[in-house]
Each structure stands twice: as C-alpha cells, then as structure tokens.
GROMACS .gro file of N, CA and C in nm:
model
  468
    1MET      N    1  -0.152   2.274   0.185
    1MET     CA    2  -0.151   2.249   0.047
    1MET      C    3  -0.285   2.209  -0.009
    2ASP      N    4  -0.309   2.257  -0.125
    2ASP     CA    5  -0.438   2.209  -0.192
    2ASP      C    6  -0.413   2.078  -0.267
    3LEU      N    7  -0.495   1.979  -0.221
    3LEU     CA    8  -0.474   1.825  -0.263
    3LEU      C    9  -0.568   1.805  -0.377
    4LYS      N   10  -0.648   1.880  -0.404
    4LYS     CA   11  -0.751   1.856  -0.518
    4LYS      C   12  -0.689   1.835  -0.646
    5PRO      N   13  -0.575   1.911  -0.704
    5PRO     CA   14  -0.525   1.873  -0.829
    5PRO      C   15  -0.458   1.736  -0.820
    6PHE      N   16  -0.411   1.695  -0.697
    6PHE     CA   17  -0.343   1.564  -0.694
    6PHE      C   18  -0.467   1.439  -0.700
    7TYR      N   19  -0.578   1.474  -0.663
    7TYR     CA   20  -0.680   1.385  -0.658
    7TYR      C   21  -0.704   1.342  -0.812
    8ASP      N   22  -0.715   1.460  -0.898
    8ASP     CA   23  -0.743   1.445  -1.032
    8ASP      C   24  -0.611   1.366  -1.096
    9VAL      N   25  -0.493   1.391  -1.055
    9VAL     CA   26  -0.379   1.309  -1.121
    9VAL      C   27  -0.419   1.153  -1.068
   10ALA      N   28  -0.427   1.141  -0.955
   10ALA     CA   29  -0.462   0.974  -0.900
   10ALA      C   30  -0.582   0.923  -1.000
   11GLU      N   31  -0.695   1.005  -1.001
   11GLU     CA   32  -0.790   0.951  -1.081
   11GLU      C   33  -0.763   0.923  -1.227
   12ASP      N   34  -0.671   1.005  -1.282
   12ASP     CA   35  -0.618   0.986  -1.422
   12ASP      C   36  -0.535   0.854  -1.425
   13ALA      N   37  -0.465   0.837  -1.319
   13ALA     CA   38  -0.385   0.712  -1.307
   13ALA      C   39  -0.470   0.600  -1.295
   14ILE      N   40  -0.575   0.597  -1.213
   14ILE     CA   41  -0.665   0.477  -1.208
   14ILE      C   42  -0.742   0.455  -1.343
   15LYS      N   43  -0.777   0.555  -1.403
   15LYS     CA   44  -0.848   0.553  -1.539
   15LYS      C   45  -0.767   0.479  -1.634
   16THR      N   46  -0.624   0.520  -1.626
   16THR     CA   47  -0.519   0.452  -1.723
   16THR      C   48  -0.509   0.299  -1.696
   17LEU      N   49  -0.544   0.269  -1.564
   17LEU     CA   50  -0.529   0.118  -1.540
   17LEU      C   51  -0.662   0.049  -1.589
   18GLY      N   52  -0.751   0.126  -1.650
   18GLY     CA   53  -0.855   0.052  -1.708
   18GLY      C   54  -0.983   0.050  -1.606
   19VAL      N   55  -0.978   0.126  -1.510
   19VAL     CA   56  -1.081   0.125  -1.414
   19VAL      C   57  -1.141   0.255  -1.390
   20ASP      N   58  -1.270   0.272  -1.382
   20ASP     CA   59  -1.353   0.381  -1.358
   20ASP      C   60  -1.322   0.446  -1.226
   21PRO      N   61  -1.271   0.551  -1.216
   21PRO     CA   62  -1.236   0.605  -1.084
   21PRO      C   63  -1.363   0.626  -0.988
   22GLU      N   64  -1.461   0.673  -1.074
   22GLU     CA   65  -1.583   0.713  -0.984
   22GLU      C   66  -1.639   0.572  -0.901
   23THR      N   67  -1.606   0.459  -0.956
   23THR     CA   68  -1.645   0.328  -0.892
   23THR      C   69  -1.533   0.289  -0.762
   24THR      N   70  -1.432   0.363  -0.756
   24THR     CA   71  -1.333   0.319  -0.661
   24THR      C   72  -1.315   0.423  -0.535
   25ARG      N   73  -1.380   0.548  -0.570
   25ARG     CA   74  -1.385   0.652  -0.477
   25ARG      C   75  -1.448   0.611  -0.329
   26CYS      N   76  -1.372   0.644  -0.231
   26CYS     CA   77  -1.448   0.620  -0.089
   26CYS      C   78  -1.516   0.730  -0.044
   27GLU      N   79  -1.571   0.726   0.058
   27GLU     CA   80  -1.649   0.822   0.129
   27GLU      C   81  -1.555   0.958   0.138
   28ASP      N   82  -1.448   0.946   0.183
   28ASP     CA   83  -1.365   1.056   0.208
   28ASP      C   84  -1.287   1.083   0.092
   29PRO      N   85  -1.268   1.217   0.058
   29PRO     CA   86  -1.181   1.260  -0.062
   29PRO      C   87  -1.044   1.213  -0.033
   30GLY      N   88  -0.974   1.172  -0.146
   30GLY     CA   89  -0.835   1.149  -0.140
   30GLY      C   90  -0.822   1.007  -0.115
   31GLN      N   91  -0.920   0.911  -0.104
   31GLN     CA   92  -0.916   0.778  -0.077
   31GLN      C   93  -1.004   0.698  -0.193
   32TRP      N   94  -0.920   0.587  -0.240
   32TRP     CA   95  -0.983   0.514  -0.335
   32TRP      C   96  -0.947   0.363  -0.316
   33ILE      N   97  -1.029   0.273  -0.349
   33ILE     CA   98  -0.993   0.121  -0.335
   33ILE      C   99  -1.029   0.060  -0.479
   34VAL      N  100  -0.907   0.009  -0.531
   34VAL     CA  101  -0.905  -0.052  -0.657
   34VAL      C  102  -0.899  -0.194  -0.630
   35THR      N  103  -0.973  -0.280  -0.700
   35THR     CA  104  -0.988  -0.427  -0.679
   35THR      C  105  -0.898  -0.487  -0.771
   36ARG      N  106  -0.801  -0.568  -0.755
   36ARG     CA  107  -0.737  -0.658  -0.826
   36ARG      C  108  -0.775  -0.808  -0.773
   37GLU      N  109  -0.876  -0.866  -0.838
   37GLU     CA  110  -0.925  -0.985  -0.766
   37GLU      C  111  -0.822  -1.085  -0.716
   38PRO      N  112  -0.823  -1.119  -0.603
   38PRO     CA  113  -0.913  -1.099  -0.492
   38PRO      C  114  -0.857  -1.003  -0.390
   39ILE      N  115  -0.762  -0.925  -0.433
   39ILE     CA  116  -0.684  -0.821  -0.367
   39ILE      C  117  -0.748  -0.690  -0.369
   40GLU      N  118  -0.765  -0.604  -0.260
   40GLU     CA  119  -0.803  -0.472  -0.257
   40GLU      C  120  -0.684  -0.384  -0.234
   41ILE      N  121  -0.652  -0.283  -0.321
   41ILE     CA  122  -0.551  -0.189  -0.318
   41ILE      C  123  -0.604  -0.054  -0.277
   42PHE      N  124  -0.559  -0.009  -0.162
   42PHE     CA  125  -0.590   0.100  -0.090
   42PHE      C  126  -0.503   0.224  -0.121
   43ILE      N  127  -0.576   0.336  -0.193
   43ILE     CA  128  -0.481   0.441  -0.260
   43ILE      C  129  -0.527   0.573  -0.166
   44ASP      N  130  -0.430   0.639  -0.106
   44ASP     CA  131  -0.468   0.744  -0.026
   44ASP      C  132  -0.375   0.864  -0.049
   45ILE      N  133  -0.431   0.976  -0.064
   45ILE     CA  134  -0.348   1.115  -0.079
   45ILE      C  135  -0.406   1.183   0.065
   46TRP      N  136  -0.302   1.216   0.134
   46TRP     CA  137  -0.346   1.281   0.275
   46TRP      C  138  -0.229   1.373   0.307
   47GLN      N  139  -0.265   1.449   0.393
   47GLN     CA  140  -0.166   1.551   0.470
   47GLN      C  141  -0.168   1.529   0.612
   48PRO      N  142  -0.062   1.473   0.693
   48PRO     CA  143  -0.081   1.444   0.820
   48PRO      C  144  -0.096   1.578   0.892
   49GLN      N  145  -0.151   1.577   1.012
   49GLN     CA  146  -0.181   1.690   1.101
   49GLN      C  147  -0.068   1.735   1.159
   50GLU      N  148   0.037   1.648   1.182
   50GLU     CA  149   0.163   1.684   1.255
   50GLU      C  150   0.280   1.607   1.219
   51ALA      N  151   0.398   1.649   1.201
   51ALA     CA  152   0.528   1.568   1.161
   51ALA      C  153   0.535   1.458   1.256
   52ASN      N  154   0.599   1.351   1.217
   52ASN     CA  155   0.648   1.241   1.315
   52ASN      C  156   0.796   1.237   1.331
   53GLN      N  157   0.841   1.162   1.423
   53GLN     CA  158   0.990   1.153   1.429
   53GLN      C  159   1.066   1.086   1.320
   54TRP      N  160   1.006   0.999   1.250
   54TRP     CA  161   1.069   0.940   1.137
   54TRP      C  162   1.079   0.995   1.008
   55GLU      N  163   1.043   1.117   1.000
   55GLU     CA  164   1.055   1.194   0.872
   55GLU      C  165   1.197   1.233   0.863
   56TYR      N  166   1.252   1.197   0.739
   56TYR     CA  167   1.379   1.245   0.723
   56TYR      C  168   1.393   1.400   0.689
   57PHE      N  169   1.277   1.467   0.632
   57PHE     CA  170   1.278   1.585   0.603
   57PHE      C  171   1.200   1.667   0.712
   58LYS      N  172   1.250   1.792   0.721
   58LYS     CA  173   1.191   1.872   0.834
   58LYS      C  174   1.138   1.999   0.753
   59GLU      N  175   1.032   2.021   0.783
   59GLU     CA  176   0.946   2.148   0.737
   59GLU      C  177   0.873   2.214   0.839
   60ASP      N  178   0.828   2.323   0.804
   60ASP     CA  179   0.719   2.394   0.911
   60ASP      C  180   0.609   2.315   0.932
   61GLU      N  181   0.558   2.250   0.833
   61GLU     CA  182   0.424   2.173   0.834
   61GLU      C  183   0.451   2.047   0.764
   62PRO      N  184   0.374   1.940   0.809
   62PRO     CA  185   0.397   1.804   0.750
   62PRO      C  186   0.367   1.813   0.587
   63THR      N  187   0.437   1.736   0.517
   63THR     CA  188   0.428   1.737   0.360
   63THR      C  189   0.320   1.632   0.337
   64ALA      N  190   0.242   1.657   0.223
   64ALA     CA  191   0.142   1.576   0.181
   64ALA      C  192   0.212   1.440   0.144
   65ILE      N  193   0.112   1.336   0.140
   65ILE     CA  194   0.185   1.186   0.128
   65ILE      C  195   0.084   1.126   0.010
   66PHE      N  196   0.143   1.042  -0.077
   66PHE     CA  197   0.079   0.950  -0.166
   66PHE      C  198   0.104   0.823  -0.110
   67GLN      N  199   0.012   0.724  -0.087
   67GLN     CA  200   0.044   0.597  -0.029
   67GLN      C  201  -0.059   0.505  -0.096
   68VAL      N  202  -0.011   0.385  -0.106
   68VAL     CA  203  -0.059   0.254  -0.171
   68VAL      C  204  -0.037   0.137  -0.067
   69VAL      N  205  -0.155   0.072  -0.037
   69VAL     CA  206  -0.143  -0.034   0.065
   69VAL      C  207  -0.234  -0.149   0.018
   70ALA      N  208  -0.184  -0.270   0.037
   70ALA     CA  209  -0.264  -0.396   0.008
   70ALA      C  210  -0.247  -0.502   0.114
   71PRO      N  211  -0.355  -0.531   0.183
   71PRO     CA  212  -0.332  -0.637   0.272
   71PRO      C  213  -0.287  -0.773   0.203
   72VAL      N  214  -0.209  -0.851   0.243
   72VAL     CA  215  -0.170  -0.983   0.200
   72VAL      C  216  -0.230  -1.103   0.265
   73CYS      N  217  -0.204  -1.122   0.405
   73CYS     CA  218  -0.243  -1.228   0.465
   73CYS      C  219  -0.234  -1.212   0.602
   74TYR      N  220  -0.298  -1.297   0.688
   74TYR     CA  221  -0.284  -1.307   0.843
   74TYR      C  222  -0.166  -1.348   0.883
   75LEU      N  223  -0.100  -1.332   0.997
   75LEU     CA  224   0.027  -1.378   1.030
   75LEU      C  225   0.009  -1.519   1.099
   76PRO      N  226   0.120  -1.604   1.100
   76PRO     CA  227   0.098  -1.724   1.152
   76PRO      C  228   0.085  -1.706   1.321
   77ASP      N  229  -0.001  -1.800   1.364
   77ASP     CA  230  -0.013  -1.814   1.530
   77ASP      C  231   0.102  -1.851   1.596
   78ASN      N  232   0.153  -1.942   1.533
   78ASN     CA  233   0.277  -2.038   1.595
   78ASN      C  234   0.389  -1.928   1.595
   79GLU      N  235   0.455  -1.917   1.710
   79GLU     CA  236   0.577  -1.822   1.729
   79GLU      C  237   0.692  -1.862   1.642
   80ALA      N  238   0.709  -1.981   1.631
   80ALA     CA  239   0.823  -2.048   1.542
   80ALA      C  240   0.798  -2.002   1.393
   81ASP      N  241   0.672  -2.022   1.347
   81ASP     CA  242   0.633  -2.003   1.214
   81ASP      C  243   0.638  -1.859   1.194
   82LYS      N  244   0.602  -1.775   1.286
   82LYS     CA  245   0.588  -1.616   1.270
   82LYS      C  246   0.725  -1.581   1.264
   83ALA      N  247   0.834  -1.633   1.327
   83ALA     CA  248   0.953  -1.585   1.331
   83ALA      C  249   1.011  -1.617   1.178
   84LYS      N  250   0.990  -1.736   1.124
   84LYS     CA  251   1.023  -1.773   0.970
   84LYS      C  252   0.960  -1.689   0.881
   85PHE      N  253   0.832  -1.655   0.924
   85PHE     CA  254   0.750  -1.583   0.825
   85PHE      C  255   0.830  -1.440   0.823
   86MET      N  256   0.843  -1.378   0.938
   86MET     CA  257   0.902  -1.235   0.934
   86MET      C  258   1.035  -1.223   0.859
   87GLU      N  259   1.126  -1.332   0.887
   87GLU     CA  260   1.252  -1.353   0.812
   87GLU      C  261   1.233  -1.360   0.652
   88GLU      N  262   1.120  -1.420   0.639
   88GLU     CA  263   1.098  -1.438   0.484
   88GLU      C  264   1.053  -1.304   0.424
   89VAL      N  265   0.966  -1.249   0.491
   89VAL     CA  266   0.930  -1.120   0.425
   89VAL      C  267   1.025  -1.003   0.425
   90LEU      N  268   1.108  -1.008   0.530
   90LEU     CA  269   1.213  -0.922   0.517
   90LEU      C  270   1.312  -0.945   0.405
   91TYR      N  271   1.344  -1.074   0.366
   91TYR     CA  272   1.412  -1.107   0.247
   91TYR      C  273   1.344  -1.064   0.132
   92ILE      N  274   1.209  -1.089   0.112
   92ILE     CA  275   1.139  -1.034   0.004
   92ILE      C  276   1.148  -0.893  -0.012
   93ASN      N  277   1.152  -0.822   0.085
   93ASN     CA  278   1.145  -0.656   0.085
   93ASN      C  279   1.268  -0.618  -0.006
   94HIS      N  280   1.384  -0.706   0.009
   94HIS     CA  281   1.493  -0.656  -0.054
   94HIS      C  282   1.478  -0.672  -0.222
   95HIS      N  283   1.381  -0.752  -0.259
   95HIS     CA  284   1.368  -0.769  -0.403
   95HIS      C  285   1.250  -0.700  -0.464
   96MET      N  286   1.165  -0.639  -0.378
   96MET     CA  287   1.054  -0.562  -0.451
   96MET      C  288   1.080  -0.426  -0.485
   97PHE      N  289   1.007  -0.371  -0.585
   97PHE     CA  290   1.013  -0.259  -0.650
   97PHE      C  291   0.888  -0.178  -0.617
   98TYR      N  292   0.891  -0.053  -0.556
   98TYR     CA  293   0.770   0.022  -0.529
   98TYR      C  294   0.685  -0.039  -0.429
   99GLY      N  295   0.755  -0.079  -0.329
   99GLY     CA  296   0.672  -0.150  -0.227
   99GLY      C  297   0.758  -0.227  -0.121
  100SER      N  298   0.695  -0.248   0.004
  100SER     CA  299   0.763  -0.322   0.101
  100SER      C  300   0.665  -0.368   0.184
  101PHE      N  301   0.692  -0.485   0.266
  101PHE     CA  302   0.610  -0.546   0.369
  101PHE      C  303   0.604  -0.443   0.492
  102THR      N  304   0.483  -0.454   0.535
  102THR     CA  305   0.462  -0.400   0.679
  102THR      C  306   0.374  -0.500   0.739
  103VAL      N  307   0.384  -0.489   0.883
  103VAL     CA  308   0.311  -0.585   0.969
  103VAL      C  309   0.234  -0.497   1.060
  104ASN      N  310   0.104  -0.550   1.081
  104ASN     CA  311   0.024  -0.472   1.186
  104ASN      C  312   0.013  -0.588   1.297
  105MET      N  313   0.071  -0.581   1.396
  105MET     CA  314   0.068  -0.671   1.502
  105MET      C  315  -0.075  -0.667   1.572
  106GLU      N  316  -0.129  -0.560   1.579
  106GLU     CA  317  -0.263  -0.544   1.652
  106GLU      C  318  -0.363  -0.619   1.594
  107GLU      N  319  -0.362  -0.611   1.438
  107GLU     CA  320  -0.467  -0.690   1.371
  107GLU      C  321  -0.413  -0.830   1.304
  108SER      N  322  -0.279  -0.845   1.358
  108SER     CA  323  -0.212  -0.962   1.303
  108SER      C  324  -0.210  -1.002   1.163
  109MET      N  325  -0.175  -0.908   1.083
  109MET     CA  326  -0.179  -0.914   0.942
  109MET      C  327  -0.056  -0.844   0.871
  110ALA      N  328  -0.013  -0.907   0.764
  110ALA     CA  329   0.086  -0.833   0.683
  110ALA      C  330   0.017  -0.767   0.549
  111ALA      N  331   0.088  -0.662   0.531
  111ALA     CA  332   0.052  -0.585   0.398
  111ALA      C  333   0.162  -0.538   0.323
  112ILE      N  334   0.155  -0.516   0.195
  112ILE     CA  335   0.249  -0.452   0.129
  112ILE      C  336   0.216  -0.304   0.105
  113GLY      N  337   0.301  -0.201   0.113
  113GLY     CA  338   0.280  -0.052   0.100
  113GLY      C  339   0.387   0.001   0.033
  114TYR      N  340   0.348   0.136  -0.011
  114TYR     CA  341   0.428   0.220  -0.084
  114TYR      C  342   0.387   0.355  -0.028
  115LYS      N  343   0.491   0.441  -0.001
  115LYS     CA  344   0.448   0.574   0.037
  115LYS      C  345   0.573   0.677  -0.006
  116ARG      N  346   0.530   0.787  -0.060
  116ARG     CA  347   0.605   0.891  -0.099
  116ARG      C  348   0.540   1.028  -0.091
  117LEU      N  349   0.649   1.137  -0.095
  117LEU     CA  350   0.591   1.261  -0.081
  117LEU      C  351   0.514   1.296  -0.199
  118LEU      N  352   0.393   1.357  -0.198
  118LEU     CA  353   0.318   1.386  -0.303
  118LEU      C  354   0.354   1.491  -0.393
  119GLU      N  355   0.424   1.593  -0.333
  119GLU     CA  356   0.474   1.696  -0.422
  119GLU      C  357   0.561   1.643  -0.540
  120GLY      N  358   0.525   1.684  -0.674
  120GLY     CA  359   0.596   1.640  -0.787
  120GLY      C  360   0.547   1.502  -0.828
  121ALA      N  361   0.444   1.447  -0.769
  121ALA     CA  362   0.385   1.302  -0.822
  121ALA      C  363   0.300   1.321  -0.947
  122ASN      N  364   0.351   1.260  -1.056
  122ASN     CA  365   0.264   1.251  -1.153
  122ASN      C  366   0.188   1.127  -1.177
  123ARG      N  367   0.109   1.111  -1.305
  123ARG     CA  368   0.020   0.992  -1.323
  123ARG      C  369   0.113   0.865  -1.333
  124VAL      N  370   0.230   0.869  -1.384
  124VAL     CA  371   0.324   0.772  -1.412
  124VAL      C  372   0.360   0.716  -1.277
  125GLU      N  373   0.410   0.819  -1.185
  125GLU     CA  374   0.465   0.794  -1.060
  125GLU      C  375   0.354   0.740  -0.971
  126MET      N  376   0.223   0.759  -1.021
  126MET     CA  377   0.105   0.694  -0.920
  126MET      C  378   0.084   0.547  -0.994
  127ILE      N  379   0.088   0.532  -1.112
  127ILE     CA  380   0.046   0.402  -1.180
  127ILE      C  381   0.148   0.292  -1.144
  128GLU      N  382   0.278   0.327  -1.141
  128GLU     CA  383   0.363   0.239  -1.100
  128GLU      C  384   0.360   0.157  -0.983
  129PRO      N  385   0.336   0.232  -0.872
  129PRO     CA  386   0.329   0.171  -0.746
  129PRO      C  387   0.190   0.099  -0.722
  130ILE      N  388   0.091   0.145  -0.780
  130ILE     CA  389  -0.040   0.080  -0.774
  130ILE      C  390  -0.025  -0.061  -0.845
  131GLU      N  391   0.014  -0.057  -0.975
  131GLU     CA  392   0.035  -0.196  -1.022
  131GLU      C  393   0.140  -0.281  -0.947
  132SER      N  394   0.242  -0.224  -0.906
  132SER     CA  395   0.346  -0.303  -0.848
  132SER      C  396   0.275  -0.372  -0.708
  133ILE      N  397   0.221  -0.287  -0.633
  133ILE     CA  398   0.150  -0.325  -0.505
  133ILE      C  399   0.049  -0.436  -0.531
  134GLY      N  400  -0.036  -0.416  -0.635
  134GLY     CA  401  -0.132  -0.526  -0.666
  134GLY      C  402  -0.063  -0.640  -0.715
  135PHE      N  403   0.032  -0.637  -0.797
  135PHE     CA  404   0.105  -0.758  -0.847
  135PHE      C  405   0.163  -0.834  -0.717
  136TYR      N  406   0.243  -0.770  -0.655
  136TYR     CA  407   0.309  -0.845  -0.514
  136TYR      C  408   0.194  -0.894  -0.414
  137ALA      N  409   0.095  -0.830  -0.385
  137ALA     CA  410   0.007  -0.863  -0.289
  137ALA      C  411  -0.070  -0.984  -0.345
  138GLU      N  412  -0.115  -0.991  -0.468
  138GLU     CA  413  -0.184  -1.100  -0.524
  138GLU      C  414  -0.094  -1.212  -0.531
  139ASN      N  415   0.033  -1.211  -0.569
  139ASN     CA  416   0.099  -1.323  -0.584
  139ASN      C  417   0.168  -1.376  -0.457
  140LEU      N  418   0.194  -1.297  -0.361
  140LEU     CA  419   0.255  -1.318  -0.239
  140LEU      C  420   0.142  -1.373  -0.143
  141SER      N  421   0.006  -1.313  -0.151
  141SER     CA  422  -0.104  -1.365  -0.076
  141SER      C  423  -0.112  -1.511  -0.090
  142ASN      N  424  -0.105  -1.551  -0.225
  142ASN     CA  425  -0.119  -1.692  -0.278
  142ASN      C  426   0.015  -1.766  -0.207
  143TYR      N  427   0.133  -1.719  -0.235
  143TYR     CA  428   0.244  -1.792  -0.204
  143TYR      C  429   0.263  -1.829  -0.030
  144LEU      N  430   0.237  -1.709   0.037
  144LEU     CA  431   0.266  -1.704   0.179
  144LEU      C  432   0.152  -1.777   0.247
  145SER      N  433   0.032  -1.767   0.205
  145SER     CA  434  -0.097  -1.831   0.253
  145SER      C  435  -0.076  -1.977   0.238
  146LYS      N  436  -0.016  -2.022   0.136
  146LYS     CA  437  -0.010  -2.165   0.103
  146LYS      C  438   0.109  -2.221   0.179
  147LYS      N  439   0.223  -2.170   0.184
  147LYS     CA  440   0.340  -2.193   0.247
  147LYS      C  441   0.319  -2.215   0.406
  148TYR      N  442   0.266  -2.103   0.460
  148TYR     CA  443   0.246  -2.105   0.606
  148TYR      C  444   0.100  -2.144   0.651
  149ASN      N  445   0.018  -2.196   0.559
  149ASN     CA  446  -0.109  -2.246   0.596
  149ASN      C  447  -0.193  -2.111   0.667
  150LEU      N  448  -0.197  -1.990   0.603
  150LEU     CA  449  -0.237  -1.878   0.664
  150LEU      C  450  -0.385  -1.837   0.583
  151LYS      N  451  -0.459  -1.771   0.661
  151LYS     CA  452  -0.591  -1.729   0.606
  151LYS      C  453  -0.562  -1.594   0.528
  152LYS      N  454  -0.618  -1.590   0.411
  152LYS     CA  455  -0.615  -1.470   0.333
  152LYS      C  456  -0.699  -1.361   0.383
  153ILE      N  457  -0.651  -1.249   0.348
  153ILE     CA  458  -0.759  -1.121   0.376
  153ILE      C  459  -0.852  -1.118   0.282
  154GLU      N  460  -0.981  -1.128   0.340
  154GLU     CA  461  -1.104  -1.121   0.257
  154GLU      C  462  -1.141  -0.963   0.233
  155LYS      N  463  -1.194  -0.954   0.115
  155LYS     CA  464  -1.257  -0.808   0.081
  155LYS      C  465  -1.367  -0.760   0.180
  156ASN      N  466  -1.372  -0.641   0.203
  156ASN     CA  467  -1.489  -0.589   0.275
  156ASN      C  468  -1.606  -0.599   0.206
   0.00000   0.00000   0.00000
C-alpha cells in the first residue's frame, strides 16, 4: 500500500491543529511528534512487516496502521502502589474516547495510545485522536504523578 497520500492527510490534520507539520516531522517518513507542553504526542503511519496473532482481521498482508501515543508517567516502584495504579488506569480506560492506557513494563512507564486501520482514515479521523490523546496525557500525567508521587516523562 502506498502510504504517501496518508502522510499528506496526517500533515493536513496537524496543520488544522495550528502546528506547522514541517517542524513535527521525524527522520523517518510517516512519523511526527507534536508537542502539547509538556507532553509529546507521537504520530505514526506504518505498515507492519507481518501480521500478528492479535489482529481480528485476516488478510494476505498486514494492513497499514494509524497510531497516536503519548507517554504519561513512570510506574510506581512499590508493588502495592503499582497494583492500585494498574486498577485505576483500567478504570480510567472505560471512560476515555479515542485512546486507552498501555503499560511498558520494560521501561516502567504508562502511556495512552490510539490505533486504527489506516484505510479510510481522513483528516477529522486523525485530528480527534491526536487532540484526545494530548488532552488525556496532559491531564492524567498531572493527576497520576501527583496521586502516586511519580516522575513525569520528560521530553527528549
């Protein structure tokens, strides 16, 4: 699948948010970082090399993906606090639109992400998750970091 037309749609969405897409481009095509102080929102358009076992759709080749991710905070060190934290973010997931928590145990951090099939994605369908992920990441970073005395994720 030719992803270039979708890069243009993503850049149009970024521009609609009042940000110059050229300043957000990463080194690799199909990757952007939009800053919503102090949060970084990572936007990716990509096509996996191979299908994975968790895909509910099955095709001859992997389908291209539109993804938005924003790191929120580090996880609690204390196991009791970590269990409470995990329970709380699962509860919060139920109330979020265009996103949900994910946890990276290797890096001991929580992030909020959104992923959808790229096919059919238009500018509005890209704007909503970018705004939503930024909103939730900013607010929940403050809330969770304060409640659990956690270190926030700092920009690169």
